[in-house]
Tab-separated table of C-alpha atoms and ligand atoms in Angstrom:
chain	number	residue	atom	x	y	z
A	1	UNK	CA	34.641	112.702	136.727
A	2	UNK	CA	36.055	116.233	137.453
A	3	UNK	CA	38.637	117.813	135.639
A	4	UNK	CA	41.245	116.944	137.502
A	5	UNK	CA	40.861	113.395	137.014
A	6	UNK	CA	40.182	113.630	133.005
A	7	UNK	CA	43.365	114.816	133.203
A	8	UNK	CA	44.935	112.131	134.802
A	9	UNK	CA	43.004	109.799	132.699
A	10	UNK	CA	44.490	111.389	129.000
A	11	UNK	CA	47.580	111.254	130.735
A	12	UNK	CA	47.253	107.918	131.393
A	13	UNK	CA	45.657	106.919	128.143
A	14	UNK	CA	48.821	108.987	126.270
A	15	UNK	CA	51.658	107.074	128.468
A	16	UNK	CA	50.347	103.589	127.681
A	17	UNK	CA	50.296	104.418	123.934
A	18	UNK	CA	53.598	105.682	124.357
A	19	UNK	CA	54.986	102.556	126.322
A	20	UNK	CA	52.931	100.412	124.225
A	21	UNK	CA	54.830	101.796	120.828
A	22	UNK	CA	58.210	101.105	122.801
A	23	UNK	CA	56.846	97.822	123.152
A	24	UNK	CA	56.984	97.283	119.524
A	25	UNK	CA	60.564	97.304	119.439
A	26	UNK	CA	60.817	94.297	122.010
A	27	UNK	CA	57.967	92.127	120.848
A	28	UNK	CA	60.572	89.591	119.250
A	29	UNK	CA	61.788	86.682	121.910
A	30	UNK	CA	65.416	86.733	120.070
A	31	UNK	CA	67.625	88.620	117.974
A	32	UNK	CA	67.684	85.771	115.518
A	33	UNK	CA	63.456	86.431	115.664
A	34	UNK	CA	63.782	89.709	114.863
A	35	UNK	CA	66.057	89.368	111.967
A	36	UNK	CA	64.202	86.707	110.879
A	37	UNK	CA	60.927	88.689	110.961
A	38	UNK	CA	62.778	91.829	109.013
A	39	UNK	CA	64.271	90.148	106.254
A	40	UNK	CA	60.919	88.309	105.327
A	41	UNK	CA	60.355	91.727	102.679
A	42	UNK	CA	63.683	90.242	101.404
A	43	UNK	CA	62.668	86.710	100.851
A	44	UNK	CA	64.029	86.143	97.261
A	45	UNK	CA	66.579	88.205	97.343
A	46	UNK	CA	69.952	86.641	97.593
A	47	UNK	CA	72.797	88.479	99.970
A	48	UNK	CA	75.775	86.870	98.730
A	49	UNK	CA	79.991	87.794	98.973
A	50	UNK	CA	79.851	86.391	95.434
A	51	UNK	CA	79.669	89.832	93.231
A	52	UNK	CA	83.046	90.938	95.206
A	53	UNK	CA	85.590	87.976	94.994
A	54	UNK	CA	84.450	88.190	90.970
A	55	UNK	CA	86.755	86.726	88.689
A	56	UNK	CA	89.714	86.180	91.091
A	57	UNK	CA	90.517	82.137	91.077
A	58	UNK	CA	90.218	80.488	94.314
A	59	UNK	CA	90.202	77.403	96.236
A	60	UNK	CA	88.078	76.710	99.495
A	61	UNK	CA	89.818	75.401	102.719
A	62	UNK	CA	88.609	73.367	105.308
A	63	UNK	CA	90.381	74.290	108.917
A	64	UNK	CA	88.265	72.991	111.873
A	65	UNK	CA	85.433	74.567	111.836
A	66	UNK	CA	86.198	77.541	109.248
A	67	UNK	CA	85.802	76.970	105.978
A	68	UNK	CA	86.598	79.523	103.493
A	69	UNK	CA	87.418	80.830	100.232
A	70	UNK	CA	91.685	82.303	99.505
A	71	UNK	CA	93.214	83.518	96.568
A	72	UNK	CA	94.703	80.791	94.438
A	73	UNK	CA	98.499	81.642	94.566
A	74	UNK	CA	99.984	79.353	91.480
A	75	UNK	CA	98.789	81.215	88.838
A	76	UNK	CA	100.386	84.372	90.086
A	77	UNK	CA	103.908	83.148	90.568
A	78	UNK	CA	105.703	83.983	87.345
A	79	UNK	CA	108.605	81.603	87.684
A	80	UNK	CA	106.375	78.454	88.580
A	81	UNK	CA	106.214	75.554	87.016
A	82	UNK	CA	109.650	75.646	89.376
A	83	UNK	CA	110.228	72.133	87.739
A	84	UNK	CA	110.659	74.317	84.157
A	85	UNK	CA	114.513	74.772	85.448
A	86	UNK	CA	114.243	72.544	88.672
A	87	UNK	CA	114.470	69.102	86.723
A	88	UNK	CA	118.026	68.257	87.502
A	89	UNK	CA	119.879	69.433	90.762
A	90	UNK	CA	120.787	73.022	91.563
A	91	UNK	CA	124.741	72.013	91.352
A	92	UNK	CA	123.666	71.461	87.767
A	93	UNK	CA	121.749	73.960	87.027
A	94	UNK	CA	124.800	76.889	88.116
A	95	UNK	CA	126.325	76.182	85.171
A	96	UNK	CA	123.901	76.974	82.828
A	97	UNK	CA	122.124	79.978	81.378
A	98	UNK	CA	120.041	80.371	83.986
A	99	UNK	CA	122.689	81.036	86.790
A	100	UNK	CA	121.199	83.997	87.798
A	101	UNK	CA	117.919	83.059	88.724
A	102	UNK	CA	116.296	84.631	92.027
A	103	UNK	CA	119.516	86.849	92.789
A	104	UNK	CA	116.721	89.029	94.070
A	105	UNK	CA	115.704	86.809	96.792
A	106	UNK	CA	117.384	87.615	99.732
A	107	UNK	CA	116.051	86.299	103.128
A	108	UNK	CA	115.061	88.715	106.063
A	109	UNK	CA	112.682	86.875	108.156
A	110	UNK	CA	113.822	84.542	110.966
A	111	UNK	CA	117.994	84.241	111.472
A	112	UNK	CA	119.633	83.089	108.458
A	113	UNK	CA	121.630	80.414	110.981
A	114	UNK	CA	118.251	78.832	111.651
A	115	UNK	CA	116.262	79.521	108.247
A	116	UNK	CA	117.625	78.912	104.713
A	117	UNK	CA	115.764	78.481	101.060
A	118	UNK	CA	115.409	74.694	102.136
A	119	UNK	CA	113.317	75.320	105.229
A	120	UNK	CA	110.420	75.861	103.094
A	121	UNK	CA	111.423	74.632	99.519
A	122	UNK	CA	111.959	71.033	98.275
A	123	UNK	CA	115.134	70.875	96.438
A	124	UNK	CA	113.550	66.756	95.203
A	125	UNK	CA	109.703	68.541	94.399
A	126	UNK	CA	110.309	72.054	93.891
A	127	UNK	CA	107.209	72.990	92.801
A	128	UNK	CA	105.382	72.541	96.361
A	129	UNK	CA	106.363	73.874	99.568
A	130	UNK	CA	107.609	71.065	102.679
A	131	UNK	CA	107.011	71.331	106.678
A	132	UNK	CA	109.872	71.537	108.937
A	133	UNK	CA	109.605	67.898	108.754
A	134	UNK	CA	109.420	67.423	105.607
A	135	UNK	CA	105.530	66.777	104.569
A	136	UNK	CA	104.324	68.466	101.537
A	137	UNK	CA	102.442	71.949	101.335
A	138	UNK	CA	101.161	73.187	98.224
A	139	UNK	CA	101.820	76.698	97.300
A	140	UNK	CA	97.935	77.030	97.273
A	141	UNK	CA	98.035	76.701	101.397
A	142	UNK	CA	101.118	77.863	101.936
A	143	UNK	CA	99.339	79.432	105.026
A	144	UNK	CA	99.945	76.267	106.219
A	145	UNK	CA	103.569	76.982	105.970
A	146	UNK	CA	103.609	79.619	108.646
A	147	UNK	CA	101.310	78.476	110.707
A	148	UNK	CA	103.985	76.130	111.992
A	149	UNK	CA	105.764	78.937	113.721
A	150	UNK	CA	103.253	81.742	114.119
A	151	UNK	CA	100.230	80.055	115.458
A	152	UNK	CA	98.713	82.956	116.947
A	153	UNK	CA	98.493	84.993	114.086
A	154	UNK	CA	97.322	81.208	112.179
A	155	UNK	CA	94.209	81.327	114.812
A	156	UNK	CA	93.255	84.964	114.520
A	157	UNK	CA	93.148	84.450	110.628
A	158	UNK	CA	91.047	81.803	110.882
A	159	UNK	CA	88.534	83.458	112.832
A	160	UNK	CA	88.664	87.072	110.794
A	161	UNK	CA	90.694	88.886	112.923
A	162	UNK	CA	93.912	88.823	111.266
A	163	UNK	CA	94.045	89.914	107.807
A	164	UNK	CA	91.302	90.977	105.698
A	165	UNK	CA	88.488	89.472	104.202
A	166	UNK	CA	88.076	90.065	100.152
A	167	UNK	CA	83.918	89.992	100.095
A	168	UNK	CA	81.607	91.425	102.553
A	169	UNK	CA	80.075	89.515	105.999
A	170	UNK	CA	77.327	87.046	103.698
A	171	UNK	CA	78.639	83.956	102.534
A	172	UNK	CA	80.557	82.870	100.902
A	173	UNK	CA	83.499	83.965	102.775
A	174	UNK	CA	86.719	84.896	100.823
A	175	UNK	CA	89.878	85.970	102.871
A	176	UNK	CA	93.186	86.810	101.741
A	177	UNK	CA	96.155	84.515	102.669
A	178	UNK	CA	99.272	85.505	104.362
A	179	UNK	CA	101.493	85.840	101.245
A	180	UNK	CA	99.063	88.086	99.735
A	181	UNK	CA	100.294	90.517	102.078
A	182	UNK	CA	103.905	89.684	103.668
A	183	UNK	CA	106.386	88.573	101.398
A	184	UNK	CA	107.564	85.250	102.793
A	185	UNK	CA	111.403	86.225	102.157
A	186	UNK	CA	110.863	89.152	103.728
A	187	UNK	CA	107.680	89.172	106.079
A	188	UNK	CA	108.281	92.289	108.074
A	189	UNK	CA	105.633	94.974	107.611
A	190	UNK	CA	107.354	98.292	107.592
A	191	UNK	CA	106.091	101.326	109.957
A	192	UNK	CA	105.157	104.023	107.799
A	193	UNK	CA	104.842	107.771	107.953
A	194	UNK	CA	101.774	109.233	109.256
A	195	UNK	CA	100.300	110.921	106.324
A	196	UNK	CA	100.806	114.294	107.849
A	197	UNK	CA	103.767	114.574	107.303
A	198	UNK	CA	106.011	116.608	110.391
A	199	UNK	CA	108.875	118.435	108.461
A	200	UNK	CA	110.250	119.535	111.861
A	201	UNK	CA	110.475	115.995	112.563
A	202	UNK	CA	112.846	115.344	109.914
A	203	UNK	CA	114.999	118.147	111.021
A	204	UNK	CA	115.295	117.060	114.250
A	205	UNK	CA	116.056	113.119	113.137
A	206	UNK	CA	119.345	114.594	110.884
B	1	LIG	C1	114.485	79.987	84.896
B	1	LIG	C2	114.875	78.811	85.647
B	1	LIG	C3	114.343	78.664	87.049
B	1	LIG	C4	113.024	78.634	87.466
B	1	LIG	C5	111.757	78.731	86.625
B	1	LIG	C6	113.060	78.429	88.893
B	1	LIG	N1	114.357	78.354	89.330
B	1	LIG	FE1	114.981	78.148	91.249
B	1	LIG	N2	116.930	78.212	90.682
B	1	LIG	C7	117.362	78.348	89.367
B	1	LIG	C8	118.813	78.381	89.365
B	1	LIG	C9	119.703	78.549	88.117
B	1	LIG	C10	119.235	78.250	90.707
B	1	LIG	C11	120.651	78.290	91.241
B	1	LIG	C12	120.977	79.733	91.371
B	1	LIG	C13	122.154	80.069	92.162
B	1	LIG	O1	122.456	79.353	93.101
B	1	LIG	O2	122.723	81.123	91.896
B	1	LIG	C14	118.020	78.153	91.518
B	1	LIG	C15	118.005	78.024	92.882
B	1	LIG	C16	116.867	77.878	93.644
B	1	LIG	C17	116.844	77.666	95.073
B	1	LIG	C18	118.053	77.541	95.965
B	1	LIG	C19	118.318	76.077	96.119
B	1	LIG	C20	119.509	75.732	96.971
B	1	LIG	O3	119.763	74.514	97.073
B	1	LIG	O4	120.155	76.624	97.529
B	1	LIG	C21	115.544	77.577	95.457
B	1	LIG	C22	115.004	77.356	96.852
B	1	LIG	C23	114.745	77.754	94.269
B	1	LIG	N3	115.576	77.921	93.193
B	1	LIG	C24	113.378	77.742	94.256
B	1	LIG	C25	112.599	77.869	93.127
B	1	LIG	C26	111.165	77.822	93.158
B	1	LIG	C27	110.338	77.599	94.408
B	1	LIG	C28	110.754	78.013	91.873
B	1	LIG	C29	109.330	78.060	91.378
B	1	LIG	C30	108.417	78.928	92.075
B	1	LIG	C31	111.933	78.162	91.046
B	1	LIG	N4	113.042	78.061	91.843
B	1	LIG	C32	111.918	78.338	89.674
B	1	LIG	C33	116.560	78.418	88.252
B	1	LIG	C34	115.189	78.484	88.234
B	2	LIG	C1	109.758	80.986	105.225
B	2	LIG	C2	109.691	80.087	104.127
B	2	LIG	C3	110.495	80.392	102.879
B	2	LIG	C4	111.851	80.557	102.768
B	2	LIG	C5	112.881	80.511	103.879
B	2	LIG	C6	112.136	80.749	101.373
B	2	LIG	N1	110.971	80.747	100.659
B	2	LIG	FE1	110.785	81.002	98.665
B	2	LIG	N2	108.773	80.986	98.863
B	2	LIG	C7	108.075	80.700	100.013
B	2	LIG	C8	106.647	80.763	99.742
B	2	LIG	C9	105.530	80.538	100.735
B	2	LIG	C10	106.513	81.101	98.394
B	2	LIG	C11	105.224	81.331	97.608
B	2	LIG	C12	104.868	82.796	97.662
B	2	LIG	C13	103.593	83.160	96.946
B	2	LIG	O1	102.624	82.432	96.976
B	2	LIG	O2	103.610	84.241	96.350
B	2	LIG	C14	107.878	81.218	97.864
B	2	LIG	C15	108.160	81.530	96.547
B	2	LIG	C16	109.423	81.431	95.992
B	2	LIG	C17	109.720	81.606	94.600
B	2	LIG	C18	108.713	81.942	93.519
B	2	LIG	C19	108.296	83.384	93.623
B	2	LIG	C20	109.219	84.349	93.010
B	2	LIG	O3	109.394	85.439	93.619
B	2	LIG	O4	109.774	84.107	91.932
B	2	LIG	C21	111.068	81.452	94.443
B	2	LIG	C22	111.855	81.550	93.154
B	2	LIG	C23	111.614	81.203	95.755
B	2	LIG	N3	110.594	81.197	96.667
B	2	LIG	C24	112.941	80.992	96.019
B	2	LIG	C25	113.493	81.004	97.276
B	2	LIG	C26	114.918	81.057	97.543
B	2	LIG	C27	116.000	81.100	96.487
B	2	LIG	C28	115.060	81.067	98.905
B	2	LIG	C29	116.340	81.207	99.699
B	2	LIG	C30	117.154	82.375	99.391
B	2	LIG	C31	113.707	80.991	99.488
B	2	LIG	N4	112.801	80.973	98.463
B	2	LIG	C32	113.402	80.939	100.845
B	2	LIG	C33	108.607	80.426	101.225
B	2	LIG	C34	109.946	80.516	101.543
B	3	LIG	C1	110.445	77.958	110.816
B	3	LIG	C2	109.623	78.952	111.461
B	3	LIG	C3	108.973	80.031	110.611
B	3	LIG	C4	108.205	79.870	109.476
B	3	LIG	C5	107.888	78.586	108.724
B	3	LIG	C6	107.714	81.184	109.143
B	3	LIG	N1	108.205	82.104	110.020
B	3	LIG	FE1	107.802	84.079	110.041
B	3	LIG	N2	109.181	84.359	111.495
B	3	LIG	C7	109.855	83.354	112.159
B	3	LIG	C8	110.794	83.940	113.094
B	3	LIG	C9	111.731	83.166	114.045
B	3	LIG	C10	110.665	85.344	112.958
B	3	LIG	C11	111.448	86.434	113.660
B	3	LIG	C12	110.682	86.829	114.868
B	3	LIG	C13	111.286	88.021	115.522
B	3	LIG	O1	112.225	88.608	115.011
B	3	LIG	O2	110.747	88.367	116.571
B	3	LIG	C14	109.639	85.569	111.964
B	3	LIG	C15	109.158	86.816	111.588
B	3	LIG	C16	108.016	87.011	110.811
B	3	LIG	C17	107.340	88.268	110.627
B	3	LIG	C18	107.776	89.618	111.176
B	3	LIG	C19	107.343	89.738	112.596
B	3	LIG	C20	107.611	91.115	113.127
B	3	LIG	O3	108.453	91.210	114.006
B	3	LIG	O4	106.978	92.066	112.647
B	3	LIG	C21	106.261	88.042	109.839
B	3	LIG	C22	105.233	89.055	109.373
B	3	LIG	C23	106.287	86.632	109.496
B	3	LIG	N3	107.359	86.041	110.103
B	3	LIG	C24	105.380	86.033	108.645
B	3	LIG	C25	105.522	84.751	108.155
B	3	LIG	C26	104.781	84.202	107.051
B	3	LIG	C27	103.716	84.957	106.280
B	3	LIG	C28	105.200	82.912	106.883
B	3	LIG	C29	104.751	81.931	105.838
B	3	LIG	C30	105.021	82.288	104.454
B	3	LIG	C31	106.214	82.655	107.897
B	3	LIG	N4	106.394	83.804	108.616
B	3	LIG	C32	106.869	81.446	108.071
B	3	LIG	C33	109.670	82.005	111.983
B	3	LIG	C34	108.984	81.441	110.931
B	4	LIG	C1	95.434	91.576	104.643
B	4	LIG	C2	96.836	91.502	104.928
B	4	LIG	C3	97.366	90.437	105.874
B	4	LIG	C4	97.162	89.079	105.827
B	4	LIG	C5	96.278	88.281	104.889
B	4	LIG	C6	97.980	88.523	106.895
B	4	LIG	N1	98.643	89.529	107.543
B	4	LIG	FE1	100.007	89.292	109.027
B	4	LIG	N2	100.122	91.319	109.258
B	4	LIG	C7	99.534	92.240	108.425
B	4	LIG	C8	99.897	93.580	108.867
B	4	LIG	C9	99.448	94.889	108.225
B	4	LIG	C10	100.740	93.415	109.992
B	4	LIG	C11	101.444	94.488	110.783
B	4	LIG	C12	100.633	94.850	111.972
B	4	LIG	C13	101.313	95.915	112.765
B	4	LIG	O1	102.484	96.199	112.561
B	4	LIG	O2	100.626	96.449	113.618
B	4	LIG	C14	100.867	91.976	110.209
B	4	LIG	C15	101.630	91.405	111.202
B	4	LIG	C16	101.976	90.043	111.244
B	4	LIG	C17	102.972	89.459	112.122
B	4	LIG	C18	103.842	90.228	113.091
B	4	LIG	C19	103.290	90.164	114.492
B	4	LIG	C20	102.005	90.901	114.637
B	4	LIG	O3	100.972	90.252	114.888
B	4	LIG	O4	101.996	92.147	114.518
B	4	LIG	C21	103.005	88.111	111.871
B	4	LIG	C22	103.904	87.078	112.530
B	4	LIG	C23	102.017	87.859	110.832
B	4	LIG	N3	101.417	89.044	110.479
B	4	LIG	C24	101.765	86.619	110.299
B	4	LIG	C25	100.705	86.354	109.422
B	4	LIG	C26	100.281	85.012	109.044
B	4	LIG	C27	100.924	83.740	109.520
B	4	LIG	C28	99.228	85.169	108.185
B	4	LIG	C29	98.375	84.085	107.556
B	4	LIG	C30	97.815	83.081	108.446
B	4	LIG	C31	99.011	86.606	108.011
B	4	LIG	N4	99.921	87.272	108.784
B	4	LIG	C32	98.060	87.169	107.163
B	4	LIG	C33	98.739	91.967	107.337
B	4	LIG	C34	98.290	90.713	106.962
């Protein structure tokens, strides 16, 4: 061989190495292979959501296919039991000491012609939650509450992609539920200020 062709043949020998390293990368048939094959140094090692969610109480729900962990929402609503006060009809209970219970509820969410307290609340069972026809909701799933009329926002949730989810990506999954964020008396989520805020702005809006 001359020099000319030892050349070549380094240059050769040095590509295939280099190709053959690249290789490496590809040698798994799947995705799932290759995260198989890289989490074996893990084996015994549990990736769990668990040390997030913590001590908060929850409940799991089954919905189609997604099954999931939400906040338990009875123990956080300070005036339930509702049937503490709501034993005897509400006629009956104006009278009483407790007349001015929930002045601070106003509704702002759909038109007050078409939505009133007893959309959603049971004046017979107030301590669950009914359907627009009148089937029983716990306050636990109240989610299932709104998904009557806001079914796209129901669906997104379901899959992740509305709201938030409390623990990471490994099981199990724990997601927040719609009145941990809107207020069902008052849903709206307000626009707020970018956080620079633009004095000039302000003059201008006076
Ligand atoms: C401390 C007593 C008390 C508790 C506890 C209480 N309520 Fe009431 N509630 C009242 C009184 C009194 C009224 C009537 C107030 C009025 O009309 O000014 C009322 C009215 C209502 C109404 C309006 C009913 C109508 O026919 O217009 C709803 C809805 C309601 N309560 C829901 C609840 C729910 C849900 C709970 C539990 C999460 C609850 N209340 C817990 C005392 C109470
Ligand atoms: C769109 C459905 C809806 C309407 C309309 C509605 N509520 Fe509620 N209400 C709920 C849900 C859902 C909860 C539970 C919220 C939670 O889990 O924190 C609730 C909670 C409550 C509670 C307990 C929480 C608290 O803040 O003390 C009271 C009292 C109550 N509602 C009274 C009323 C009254 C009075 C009206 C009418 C003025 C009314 N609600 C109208 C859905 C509704
Ligand atoms: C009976 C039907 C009905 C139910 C039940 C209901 N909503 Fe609504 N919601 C409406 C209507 C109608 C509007 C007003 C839509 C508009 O103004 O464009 C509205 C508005 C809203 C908005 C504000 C939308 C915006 O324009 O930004 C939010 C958020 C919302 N609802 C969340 C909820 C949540 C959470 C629940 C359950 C606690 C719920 N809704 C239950 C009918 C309903
Ligand atoms: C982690 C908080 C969070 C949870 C949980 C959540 N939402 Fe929302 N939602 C938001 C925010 C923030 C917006 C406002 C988005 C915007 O203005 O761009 C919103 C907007 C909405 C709107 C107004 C229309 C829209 O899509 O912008 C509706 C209706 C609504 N949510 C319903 C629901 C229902 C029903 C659930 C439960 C199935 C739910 N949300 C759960 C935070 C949440």
């Amino acid at each position: 061989m001359n020099r000319k062709m030892y050349k070549y043949f380094f240059t050769c020998v040095f590509l295939t190495t280099l190709i053959s390293c690249k290789h490496q990368e590809n040698e798994y048939h799947s995705l799932t292979d290759k995260i198989k094959a890289k989490s074996e140094k893990y084996q015994g090692v549990s990736i769990s959501s668990e040390s997030y969610i913590g001590n908060l109480k929850t409940i799991e729900i089954i919905e189609g296919d997604h099954i999931f962990l939400i906040p338990d929402r009875k123990s956080q609503i300070t005036s339930y039991a509702c049937t503490e006060c709501h034993s005897k009809p509400v006629s009956e209970l104006k009278g009483t000491e407790f007349k001015k219970a929930h002045w601070d509820i106003v509704i702002e969410h759909a038109n007050q012609k078409t939505m009133n307290c007893l959309s959603c609340h049971n004046s017979n069972d107030m301590n669950n939650l009914k359907s627009l026809t009148g089937a029983t909701i716990d306050f636990n799933r109240s989610y299932k509450l709104c998904a009557q009329c806001h079914s796209n926002q129901f669906e997104d949730w379901k899959g992740g992609a509305h709201g938030k989810n409390i623990g990471g990506w490994a099981d199990p999954r724990a997601a927040m539920t719609c009145v941990n964020c809107h207020n069902p008396h008052k849903p709206k989520i307000l626009s707020r200020w970018p956080s620079r805020f633009n004095t000039q702005k302000v003059k201008e809006r006076e």
